[in-house]
Coordinates of C-alpha atoms and ligand atoms in Angstrom, one line a residue:
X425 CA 148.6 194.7 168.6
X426 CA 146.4 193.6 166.2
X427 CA 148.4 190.7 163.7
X428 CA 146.8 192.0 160.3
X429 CA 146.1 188.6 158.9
X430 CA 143.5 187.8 155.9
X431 CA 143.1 184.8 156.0
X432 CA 143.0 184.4 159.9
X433 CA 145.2 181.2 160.0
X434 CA 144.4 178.1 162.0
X435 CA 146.3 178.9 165.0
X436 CA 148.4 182.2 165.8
X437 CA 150.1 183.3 169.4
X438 CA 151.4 186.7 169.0
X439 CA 154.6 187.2 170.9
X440 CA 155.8 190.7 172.0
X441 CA 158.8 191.8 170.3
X442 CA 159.8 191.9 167.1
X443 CA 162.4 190.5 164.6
X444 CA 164.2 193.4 162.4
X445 CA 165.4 192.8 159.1
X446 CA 168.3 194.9 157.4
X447 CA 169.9 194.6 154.0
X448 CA 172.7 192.1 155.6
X449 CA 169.4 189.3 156.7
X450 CA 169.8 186.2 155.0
X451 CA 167.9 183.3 153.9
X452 CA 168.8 180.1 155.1
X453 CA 167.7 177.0 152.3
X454 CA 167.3 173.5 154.3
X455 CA 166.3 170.2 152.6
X456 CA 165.6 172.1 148.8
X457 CA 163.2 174.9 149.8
X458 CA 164.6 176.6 146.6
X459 CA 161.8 177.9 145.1
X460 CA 160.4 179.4 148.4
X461 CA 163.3 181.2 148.8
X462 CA 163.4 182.8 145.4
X463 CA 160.2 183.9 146.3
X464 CA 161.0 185.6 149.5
X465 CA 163.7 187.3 147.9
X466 CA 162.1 188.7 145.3
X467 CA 159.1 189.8 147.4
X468 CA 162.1 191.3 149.9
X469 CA 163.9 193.1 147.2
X470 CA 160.2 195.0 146.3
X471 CA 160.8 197.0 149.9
X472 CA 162.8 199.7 149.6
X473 CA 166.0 199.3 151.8
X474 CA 165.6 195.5 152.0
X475 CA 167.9 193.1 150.2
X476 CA 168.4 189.2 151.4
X477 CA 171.7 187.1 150.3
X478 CA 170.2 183.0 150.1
X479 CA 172.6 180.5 151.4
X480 CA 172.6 176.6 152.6
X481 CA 175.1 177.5 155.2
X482 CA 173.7 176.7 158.9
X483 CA 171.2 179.1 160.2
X484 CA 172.1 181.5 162.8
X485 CA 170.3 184.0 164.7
X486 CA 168.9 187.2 162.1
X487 CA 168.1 184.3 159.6
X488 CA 165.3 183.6 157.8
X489 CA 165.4 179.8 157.8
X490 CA 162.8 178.0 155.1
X491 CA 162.4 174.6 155.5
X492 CA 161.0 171.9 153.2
X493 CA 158.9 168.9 154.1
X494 CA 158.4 166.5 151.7
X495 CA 154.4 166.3 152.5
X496 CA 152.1 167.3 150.0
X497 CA 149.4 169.4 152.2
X498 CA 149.6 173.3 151.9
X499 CA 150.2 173.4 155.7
X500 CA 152.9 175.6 156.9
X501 CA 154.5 176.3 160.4
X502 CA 155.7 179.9 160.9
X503 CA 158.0 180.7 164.7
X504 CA 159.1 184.4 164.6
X505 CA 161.7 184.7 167.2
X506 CA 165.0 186.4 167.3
X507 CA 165.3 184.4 164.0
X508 CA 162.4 183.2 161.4
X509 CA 161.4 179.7 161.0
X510 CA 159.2 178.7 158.2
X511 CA 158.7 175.1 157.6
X512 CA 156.2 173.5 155.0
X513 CA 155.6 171.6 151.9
X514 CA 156.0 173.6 148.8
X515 CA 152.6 175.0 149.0
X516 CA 153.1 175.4 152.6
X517 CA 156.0 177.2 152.4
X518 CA 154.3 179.5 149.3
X519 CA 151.4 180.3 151.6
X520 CA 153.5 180.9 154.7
X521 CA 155.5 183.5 152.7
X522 CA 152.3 185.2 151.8
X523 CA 151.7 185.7 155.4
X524 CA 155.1 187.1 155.8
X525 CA 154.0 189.6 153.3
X526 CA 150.9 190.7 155.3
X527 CA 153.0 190.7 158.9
X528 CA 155.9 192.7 157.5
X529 CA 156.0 196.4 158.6
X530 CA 157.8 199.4 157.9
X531 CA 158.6 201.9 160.3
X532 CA 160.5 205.0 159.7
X533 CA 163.1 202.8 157.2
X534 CA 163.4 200.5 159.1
X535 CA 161.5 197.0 158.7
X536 CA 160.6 194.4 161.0
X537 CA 158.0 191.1 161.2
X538 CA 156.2 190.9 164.9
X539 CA 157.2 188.0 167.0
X540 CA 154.4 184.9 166.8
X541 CA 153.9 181.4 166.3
X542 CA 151.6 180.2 163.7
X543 CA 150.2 176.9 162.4
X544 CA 148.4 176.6 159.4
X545 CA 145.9 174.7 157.5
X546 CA 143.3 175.4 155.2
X547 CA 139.8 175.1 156.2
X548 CA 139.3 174.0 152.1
X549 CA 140.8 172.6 149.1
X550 CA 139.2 174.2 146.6
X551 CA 139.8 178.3 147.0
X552 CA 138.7 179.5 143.8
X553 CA 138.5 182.8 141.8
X554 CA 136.7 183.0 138.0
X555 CA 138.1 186.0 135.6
X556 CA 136.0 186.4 132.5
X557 CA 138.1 187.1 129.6
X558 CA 136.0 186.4 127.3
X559 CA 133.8 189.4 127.2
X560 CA 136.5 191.7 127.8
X561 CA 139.9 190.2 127.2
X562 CA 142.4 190.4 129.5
X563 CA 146.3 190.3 128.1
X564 CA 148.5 188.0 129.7
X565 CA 150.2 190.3 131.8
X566 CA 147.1 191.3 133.5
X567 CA 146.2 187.6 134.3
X568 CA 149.5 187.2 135.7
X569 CA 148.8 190.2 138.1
X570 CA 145.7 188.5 138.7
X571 CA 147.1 185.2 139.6
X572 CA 149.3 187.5 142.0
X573 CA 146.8 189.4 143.9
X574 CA 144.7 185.5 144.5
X575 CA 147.8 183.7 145.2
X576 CA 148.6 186.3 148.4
X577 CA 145.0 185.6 149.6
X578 CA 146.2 181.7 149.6
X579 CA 143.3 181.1 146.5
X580 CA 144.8 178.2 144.8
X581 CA 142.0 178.0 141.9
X582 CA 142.1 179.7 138.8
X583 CA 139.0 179.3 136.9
X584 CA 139.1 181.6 133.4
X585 CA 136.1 181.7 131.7
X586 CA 137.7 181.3 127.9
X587 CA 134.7 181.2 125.5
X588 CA 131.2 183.3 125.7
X589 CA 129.2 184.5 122.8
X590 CA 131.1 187.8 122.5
X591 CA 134.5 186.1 121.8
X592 CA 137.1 183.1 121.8
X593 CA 140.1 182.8 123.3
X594 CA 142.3 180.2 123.1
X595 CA 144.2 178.9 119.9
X596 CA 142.8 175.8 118.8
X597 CA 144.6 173.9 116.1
X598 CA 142.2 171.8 115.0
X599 CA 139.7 174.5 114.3
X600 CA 141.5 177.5 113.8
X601 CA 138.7 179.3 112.5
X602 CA 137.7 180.1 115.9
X603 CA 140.7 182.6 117.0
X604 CA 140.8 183.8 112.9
X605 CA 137.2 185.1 113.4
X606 CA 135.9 184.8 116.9
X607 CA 138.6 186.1 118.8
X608 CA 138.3 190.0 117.3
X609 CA 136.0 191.7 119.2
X610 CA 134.8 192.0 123.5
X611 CA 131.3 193.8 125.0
X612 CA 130.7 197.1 123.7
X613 CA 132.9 197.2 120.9
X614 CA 135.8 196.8 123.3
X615 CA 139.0 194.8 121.7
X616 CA 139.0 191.2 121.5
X617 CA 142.5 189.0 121.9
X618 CA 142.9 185.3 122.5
X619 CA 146.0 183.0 123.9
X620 CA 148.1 181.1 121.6
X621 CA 148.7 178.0 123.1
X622 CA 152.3 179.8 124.6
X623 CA 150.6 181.6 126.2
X624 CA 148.3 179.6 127.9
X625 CA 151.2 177.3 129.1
X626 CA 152.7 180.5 130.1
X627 CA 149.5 181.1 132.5
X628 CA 149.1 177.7 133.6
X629 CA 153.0 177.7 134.3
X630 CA 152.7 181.4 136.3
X631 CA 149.7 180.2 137.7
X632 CA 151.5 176.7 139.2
X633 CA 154.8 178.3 140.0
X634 CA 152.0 180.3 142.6
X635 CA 150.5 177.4 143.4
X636 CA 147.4 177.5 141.4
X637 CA 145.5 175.2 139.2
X638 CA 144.0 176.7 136.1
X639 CA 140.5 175.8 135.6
X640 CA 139.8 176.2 132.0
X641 CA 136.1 176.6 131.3
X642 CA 134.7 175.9 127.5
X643 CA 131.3 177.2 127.8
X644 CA 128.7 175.3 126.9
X645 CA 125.9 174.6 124.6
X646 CA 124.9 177.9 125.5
X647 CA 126.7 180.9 125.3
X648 CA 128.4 179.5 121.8
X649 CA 127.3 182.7 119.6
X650 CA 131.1 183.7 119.0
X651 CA 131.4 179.8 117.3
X652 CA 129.2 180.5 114.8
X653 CA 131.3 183.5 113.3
X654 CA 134.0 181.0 112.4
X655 CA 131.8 177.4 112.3
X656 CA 128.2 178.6 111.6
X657 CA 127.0 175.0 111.3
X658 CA 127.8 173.9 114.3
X659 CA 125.4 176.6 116.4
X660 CA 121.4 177.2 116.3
X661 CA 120.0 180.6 115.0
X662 CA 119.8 183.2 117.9
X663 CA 116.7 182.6 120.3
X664 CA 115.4 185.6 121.5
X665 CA 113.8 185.5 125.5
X666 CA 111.8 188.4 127.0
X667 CA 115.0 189.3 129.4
X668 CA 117.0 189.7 126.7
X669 CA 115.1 192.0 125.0
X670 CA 114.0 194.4 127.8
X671 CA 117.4 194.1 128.1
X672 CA 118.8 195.8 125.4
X673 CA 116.6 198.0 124.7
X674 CA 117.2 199.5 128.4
X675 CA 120.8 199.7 127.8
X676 CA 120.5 200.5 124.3
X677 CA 122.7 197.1 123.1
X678 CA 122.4 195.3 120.0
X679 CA 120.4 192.0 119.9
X680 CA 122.5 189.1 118.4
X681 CA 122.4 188.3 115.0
X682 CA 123.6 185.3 113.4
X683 CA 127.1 185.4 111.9
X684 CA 128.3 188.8 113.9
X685 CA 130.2 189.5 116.3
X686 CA 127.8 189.7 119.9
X687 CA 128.7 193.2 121.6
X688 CA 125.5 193.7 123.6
X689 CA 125.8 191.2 127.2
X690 CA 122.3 189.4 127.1
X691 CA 122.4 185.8 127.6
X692 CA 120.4 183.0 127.1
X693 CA 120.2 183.4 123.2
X694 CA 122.8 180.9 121.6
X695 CA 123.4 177.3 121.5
X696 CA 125.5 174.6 119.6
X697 CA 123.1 172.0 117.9
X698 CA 122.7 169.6 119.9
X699 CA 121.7 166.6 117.9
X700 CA 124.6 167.3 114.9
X701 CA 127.0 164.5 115.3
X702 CA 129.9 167.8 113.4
X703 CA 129.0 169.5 116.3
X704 CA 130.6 166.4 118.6
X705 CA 133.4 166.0 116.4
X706 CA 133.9 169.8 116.8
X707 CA 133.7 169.1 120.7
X708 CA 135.9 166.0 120.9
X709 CA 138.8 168.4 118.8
X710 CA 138.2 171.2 121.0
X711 CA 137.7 169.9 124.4
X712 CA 140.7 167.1 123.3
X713 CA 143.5 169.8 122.6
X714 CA 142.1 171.8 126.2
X715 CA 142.4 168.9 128.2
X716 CA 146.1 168.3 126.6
X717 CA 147.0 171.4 127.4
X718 CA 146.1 171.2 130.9
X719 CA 147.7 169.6 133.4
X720 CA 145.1 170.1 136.2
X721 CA 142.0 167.6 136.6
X722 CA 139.5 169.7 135.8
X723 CA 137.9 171.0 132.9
X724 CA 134.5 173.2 133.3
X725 CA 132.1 172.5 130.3
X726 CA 129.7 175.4 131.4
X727 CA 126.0 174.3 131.6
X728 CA 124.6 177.9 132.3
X729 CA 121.7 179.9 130.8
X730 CA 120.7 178.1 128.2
X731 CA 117.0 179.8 128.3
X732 CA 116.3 179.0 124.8
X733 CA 117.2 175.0 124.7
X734 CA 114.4 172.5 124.8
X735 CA 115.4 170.9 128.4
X736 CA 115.6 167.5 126.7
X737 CA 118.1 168.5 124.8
X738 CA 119.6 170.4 127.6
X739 CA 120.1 167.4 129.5
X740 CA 120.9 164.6 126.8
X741 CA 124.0 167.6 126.1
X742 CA 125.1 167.5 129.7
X743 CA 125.2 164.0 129.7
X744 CA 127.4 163.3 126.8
X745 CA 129.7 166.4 127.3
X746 CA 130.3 164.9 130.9
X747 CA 131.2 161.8 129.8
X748 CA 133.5 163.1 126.8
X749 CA 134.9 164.9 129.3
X750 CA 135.6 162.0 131.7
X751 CA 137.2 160.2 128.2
X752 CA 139.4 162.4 127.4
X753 CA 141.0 161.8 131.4
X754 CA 139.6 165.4 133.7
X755 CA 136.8 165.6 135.8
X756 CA 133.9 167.7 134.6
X757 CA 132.6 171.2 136.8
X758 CA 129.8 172.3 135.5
X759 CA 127.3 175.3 136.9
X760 CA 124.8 173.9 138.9
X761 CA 121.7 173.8 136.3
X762 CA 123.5 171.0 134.7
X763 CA 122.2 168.7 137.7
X764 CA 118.9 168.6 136.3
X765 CA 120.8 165.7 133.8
X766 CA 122.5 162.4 134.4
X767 CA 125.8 164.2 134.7
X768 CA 128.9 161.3 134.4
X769 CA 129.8 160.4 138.1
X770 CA 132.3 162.5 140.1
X771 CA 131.2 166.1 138.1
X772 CA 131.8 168.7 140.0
X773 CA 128.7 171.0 140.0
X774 CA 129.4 175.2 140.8
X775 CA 126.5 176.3 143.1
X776 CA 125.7 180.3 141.3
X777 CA 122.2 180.8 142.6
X778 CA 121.0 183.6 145.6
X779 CA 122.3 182.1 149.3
X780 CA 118.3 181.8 149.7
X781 CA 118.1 179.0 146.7
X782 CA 114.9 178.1 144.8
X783 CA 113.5 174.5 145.3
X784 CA 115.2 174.0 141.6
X785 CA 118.3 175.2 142.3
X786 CA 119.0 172.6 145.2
X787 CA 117.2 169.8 143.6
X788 CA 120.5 170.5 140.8
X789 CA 122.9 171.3 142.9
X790 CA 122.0 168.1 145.2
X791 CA 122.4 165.7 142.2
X792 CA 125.8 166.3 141.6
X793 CA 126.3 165.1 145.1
X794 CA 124.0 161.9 144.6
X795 CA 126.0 161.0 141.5
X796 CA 129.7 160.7 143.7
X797 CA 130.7 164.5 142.3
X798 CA 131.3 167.4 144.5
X799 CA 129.8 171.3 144.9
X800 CA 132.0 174.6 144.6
X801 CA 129.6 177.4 146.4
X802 CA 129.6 180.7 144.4
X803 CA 126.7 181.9 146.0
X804 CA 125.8 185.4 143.5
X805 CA 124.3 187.1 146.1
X806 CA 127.8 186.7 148.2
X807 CA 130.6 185.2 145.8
X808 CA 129.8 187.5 142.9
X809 CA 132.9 189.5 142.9
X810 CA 131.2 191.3 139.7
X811 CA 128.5 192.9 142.1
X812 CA 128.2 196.1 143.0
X813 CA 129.6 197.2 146.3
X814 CA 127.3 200.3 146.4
X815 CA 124.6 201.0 144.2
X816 CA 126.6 204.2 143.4
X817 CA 129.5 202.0 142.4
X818 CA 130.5 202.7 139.0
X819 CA 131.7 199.5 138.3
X820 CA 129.9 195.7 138.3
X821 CA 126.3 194.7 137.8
X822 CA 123.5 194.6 140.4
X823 CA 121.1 191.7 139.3
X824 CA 122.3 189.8 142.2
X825 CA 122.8 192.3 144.7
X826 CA 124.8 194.9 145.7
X827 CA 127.2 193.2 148.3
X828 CA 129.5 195.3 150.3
X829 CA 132.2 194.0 152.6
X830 CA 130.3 192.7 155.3
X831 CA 127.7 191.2 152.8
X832 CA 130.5 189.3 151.2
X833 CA 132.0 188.2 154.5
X834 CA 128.9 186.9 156.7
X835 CA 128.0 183.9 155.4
X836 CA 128.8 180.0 155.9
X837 CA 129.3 177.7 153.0
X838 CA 127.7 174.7 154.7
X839 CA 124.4 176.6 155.4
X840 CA 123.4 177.8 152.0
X841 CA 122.3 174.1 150.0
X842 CA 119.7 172.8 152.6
X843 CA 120.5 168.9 152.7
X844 CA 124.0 169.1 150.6
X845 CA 126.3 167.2 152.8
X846 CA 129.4 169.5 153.5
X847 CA 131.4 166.6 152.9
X848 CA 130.5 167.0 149.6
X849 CA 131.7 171.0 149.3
X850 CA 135.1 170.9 147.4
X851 CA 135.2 174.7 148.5
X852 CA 134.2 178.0 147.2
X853 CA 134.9 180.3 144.1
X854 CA 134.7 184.0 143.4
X855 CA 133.8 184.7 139.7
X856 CA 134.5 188.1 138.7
X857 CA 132.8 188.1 135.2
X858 CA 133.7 191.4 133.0
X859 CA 131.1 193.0 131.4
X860 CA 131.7 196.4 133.4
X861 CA 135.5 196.1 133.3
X862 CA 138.3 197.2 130.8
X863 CA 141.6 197.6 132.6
X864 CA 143.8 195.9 135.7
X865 CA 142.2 198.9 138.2
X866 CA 138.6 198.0 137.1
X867 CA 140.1 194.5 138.6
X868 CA 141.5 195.6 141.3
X869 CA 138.4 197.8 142.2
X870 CA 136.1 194.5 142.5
X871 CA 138.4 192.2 143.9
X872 CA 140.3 194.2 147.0
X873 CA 138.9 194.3 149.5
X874 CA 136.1 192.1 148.6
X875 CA 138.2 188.5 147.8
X876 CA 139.6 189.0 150.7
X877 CA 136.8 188.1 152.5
X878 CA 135.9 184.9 150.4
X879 CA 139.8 184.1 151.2
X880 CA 138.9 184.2 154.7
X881 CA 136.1 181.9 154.1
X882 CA 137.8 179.4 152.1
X883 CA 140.7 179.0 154.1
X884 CA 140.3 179.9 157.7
X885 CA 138.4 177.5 160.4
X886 CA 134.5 178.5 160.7
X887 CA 134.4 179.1 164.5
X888 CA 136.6 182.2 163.4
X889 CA 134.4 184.1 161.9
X890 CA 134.2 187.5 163.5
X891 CA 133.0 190.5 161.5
X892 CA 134.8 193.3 163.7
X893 CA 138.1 191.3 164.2
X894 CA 137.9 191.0 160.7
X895 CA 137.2 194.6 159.5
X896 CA 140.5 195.3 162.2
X897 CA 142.6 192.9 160.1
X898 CA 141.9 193.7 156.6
X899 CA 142.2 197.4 157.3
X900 CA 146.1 196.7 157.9
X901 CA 146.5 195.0 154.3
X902 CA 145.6 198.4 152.7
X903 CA 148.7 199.5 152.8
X904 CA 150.1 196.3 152.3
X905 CA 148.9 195.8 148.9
X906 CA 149.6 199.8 148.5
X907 CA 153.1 198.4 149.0
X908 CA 152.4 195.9 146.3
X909 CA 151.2 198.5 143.4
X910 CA 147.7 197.1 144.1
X911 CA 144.9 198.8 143.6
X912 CA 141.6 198.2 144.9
X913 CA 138.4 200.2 146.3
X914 CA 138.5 201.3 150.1
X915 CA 135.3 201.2 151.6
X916 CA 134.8 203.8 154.2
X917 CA 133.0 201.3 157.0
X918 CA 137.1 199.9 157.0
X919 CA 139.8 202.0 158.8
X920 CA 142.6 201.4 156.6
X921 CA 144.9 203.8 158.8
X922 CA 145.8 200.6 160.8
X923 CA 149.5 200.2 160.0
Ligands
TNX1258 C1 125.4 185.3 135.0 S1 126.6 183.3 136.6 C2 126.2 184.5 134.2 C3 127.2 185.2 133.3 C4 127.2 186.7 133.5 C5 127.0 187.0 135.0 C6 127.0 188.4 135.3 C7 126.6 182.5 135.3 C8 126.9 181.1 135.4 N1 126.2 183.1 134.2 O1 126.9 184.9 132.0 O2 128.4 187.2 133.1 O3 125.7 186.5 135.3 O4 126.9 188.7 136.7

């Protein structure tokens, strides 16, 4: 029988029988595994006909025992036997519940988890998705759903793109100008929205209590046109480029214009002014309150697209906002064009160019290495969870590729930056920007099955890489995120019949 695991964990012996579960299955607590067994119960109680009572009392056989270990790996240790054994830290415990989800079955009423022994230890320790709320804006009960669909893949990174010239999200008290007039409006006339600073700590709380560390990403200098609709002297006038204006006028979308709202999705146009010392003071206030409100180390400063900055000023940008950032106590990420600067040591640099890289491309990505900082791979032609998976796909963009399953699948982060030491990769990310998307199914559409292969990547050990086992696994988690409410596209080169 084929164990339909994604990702494929470090070790697994599959056993023959199996261990039934009824309404009367309880869940044994040892040494504070609390929150783990909330957890469990509440994804038990989402099967029909299942129920679980939580107790400390001693464990006996038809009990699902979760044990905590005071480490502070995500490791877990799963033994299904005529009982179920579960022993980890609190991310271990987290991630070996997620595989519970994927092994448990239904058949006829009645529901049952094969018998197997698993160890388990990520391959990485950054496993990282993007969402892009900024050029549509996603509510936050959609980035909760979000941060549930990563969080059973075992993602623990949740990088959300907050700022881009079609809108700002995030309540800043200091210049609240921004969410008063920034905030109103998405891509194509779409709404706009932005988090209160409630509700961020409501995301960042959701977002830990799945064991995930927000990643808040400020944008910048470049795609800053949504400042300048609440602080106009703080940006440059719009700079056309040749892309941008094929651009529209091939989709027919409006070209930027100072002082109004961006609906069109050409970049490359906007930037703050550089060499305004206002324009630092806005940046100390802003990046101060984001770093306060978040209580992971990191805090991306963007770095991308900025085709109409002088590249002296480009880089005397990077360096400072690097350095600011390092002040104000988190380490920088920025996308990988910021290596052609001094970037303050230890910044993380996020690899977006083609898995084929331009000369340019690694020469940036490799200084972030050179200066003690670390690489996240989003390769676009692989990572881009945006793409297309079809050009007949009505959803996503195609300027990367059009990456289907397999695409997204077959390929090894260590062999895409010639000369980058993997010691230096932190891990990978999947960035799902949103110009094509509007609602949670859009989401779902990009994301399943597609992040499931990235989770694979990120987490499981390279020598398991194995297309066809692979296309058997993930076809059993079809109806297991059916189960879940999940949407999701189903590509026809996957069985998904597989129970
Ligand atoms: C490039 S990738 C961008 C984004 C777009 C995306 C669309 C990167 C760092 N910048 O501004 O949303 O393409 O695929």
């Amino acid at each position: 029988m084929v164990l339909t695991l994604v990702p494929l964990p470090s070790s697994v012996t599959a056993g023959s029988g199996s261990f039934a579960l009824s309404p009367a299955t309880r869940i044994v607590i040892v040494d504070g595994a609390d929150a783990a067994a909330s957890a469990l119960s509440d994804l038990l109680a989402h099967r029909p006909g299942l129920r679980s009572e939580v107790t400390t009392d001693p464990a006996v056989a038809g009990d699902i025992v979760l044990r905590s270990t005071d480490s502070d790996d995500e490791a877990y240790r799963l033994d299904v036997t005529d009982r179920v054994e579960l022993t980890g830290s609190a991310a271990g415990l987290f991630y070996g519940i997620q595989t519970l989800r994927q092994l448990l079955r239904e058949d006829a009423g009645a529901w049952s988890i094969p018998q197997v022994s698993i160890v388990d230890v990520p391959r990485f320790a950054y496993r990282g998705v993007m969402l892009d709320v900024a050029r549509t804006f996603f509510d936050v009960a959609t980035v909760k759903a979000f941060i549930d669909r990563a969080s059973s893949l075992k993602f623990n990174r949740l990088h959300l793109h907050l700022t881009d010239d079609q809108g700002w999200r995030l309540q800043i008290d200091s210049r609240p100008l921004l969410t008063e007039k920034a905030a109103g409006t998405s891509a194509l006339g779409r709404p706009g929205g932005f988090y209160t600073k409630d509700d961020f700590r409501e995301i960042i709380a959701y977002a830990a209590a799945h064991h995930m560390v927000v990643v808040p990403e400020i944008d910048l200098p470049g795609h800053t046109h949504a400042i300048g609709l609440a602080y106009p002297e703080t940006v440059e006038a719009p700079v056309m480029n040749d892309m941008l204006l094929a651009q529209s006028e091939s989709l027919g979308q409006p070209l930027p214009v100072a002082g109004e709202p961006y609906q069109g999705w050409g970049v490359g146009h906007s930037s703050v002014r550089i060499h305004e010392e206002a324009t630092w003071d806005f940046l100390r206030d802003v990046l101060g309150e984001v770093a306060e409100l978040t209580p992971g180390p990191y805090l991306h400063v963007g770095g991308d697209e900025c085709l109409g900055t002088p590249q002296a000023d480009f880089d005397a940008f990077v360096e400072r906002v690097t350095a600011l950032t390092i002040e104000l106590g988190k380490t920088p990420v920025a996308w990988h064009e910021a290596g052609s600067a001094a970037v303050a040591e230890g910044t993380v640099g996020q690899f977006w160019g083609s898995d084929t890289p331009s000369p340019e491309h690694i020469e940036h990505t490799l200084r972030f290495a050179e200066r003690g900082g670390s690489v996240i791979l989003s390769p676009s032609t692989r990572a881009y969870l945006d793409m297309k998976y079809s050009p007949e796909d009505p959803l996503g963009l195609s300027w990367a590729a059009v990456i289907d399953l397999e695409a997204a699948y077959s390929w090894e982060p260590t062999a895409i930056v010639p000369g980058l030491d993997p010691h230096a990769i932190i891990g990978i990310e999947g960035p799902l920007w949103a110009e094509t998307l509007t609602t949670l199914d859009d989401v779902d559409h990009l994301f399943f099955p597609r992040a499931a292969a990235l989770a694979e990547i990120a987490w499981a050990p390279a020598s398991a890489k194995d297309w066809n086992a692979f296309r058997e696994r993930v076809g059993g988690l079809g109806s297991v995120w059916d189960a879940e409410g999940w949407g999701g596209h189903r590509p026809a080169e996957i069985d998904w019949s597989t129970p």
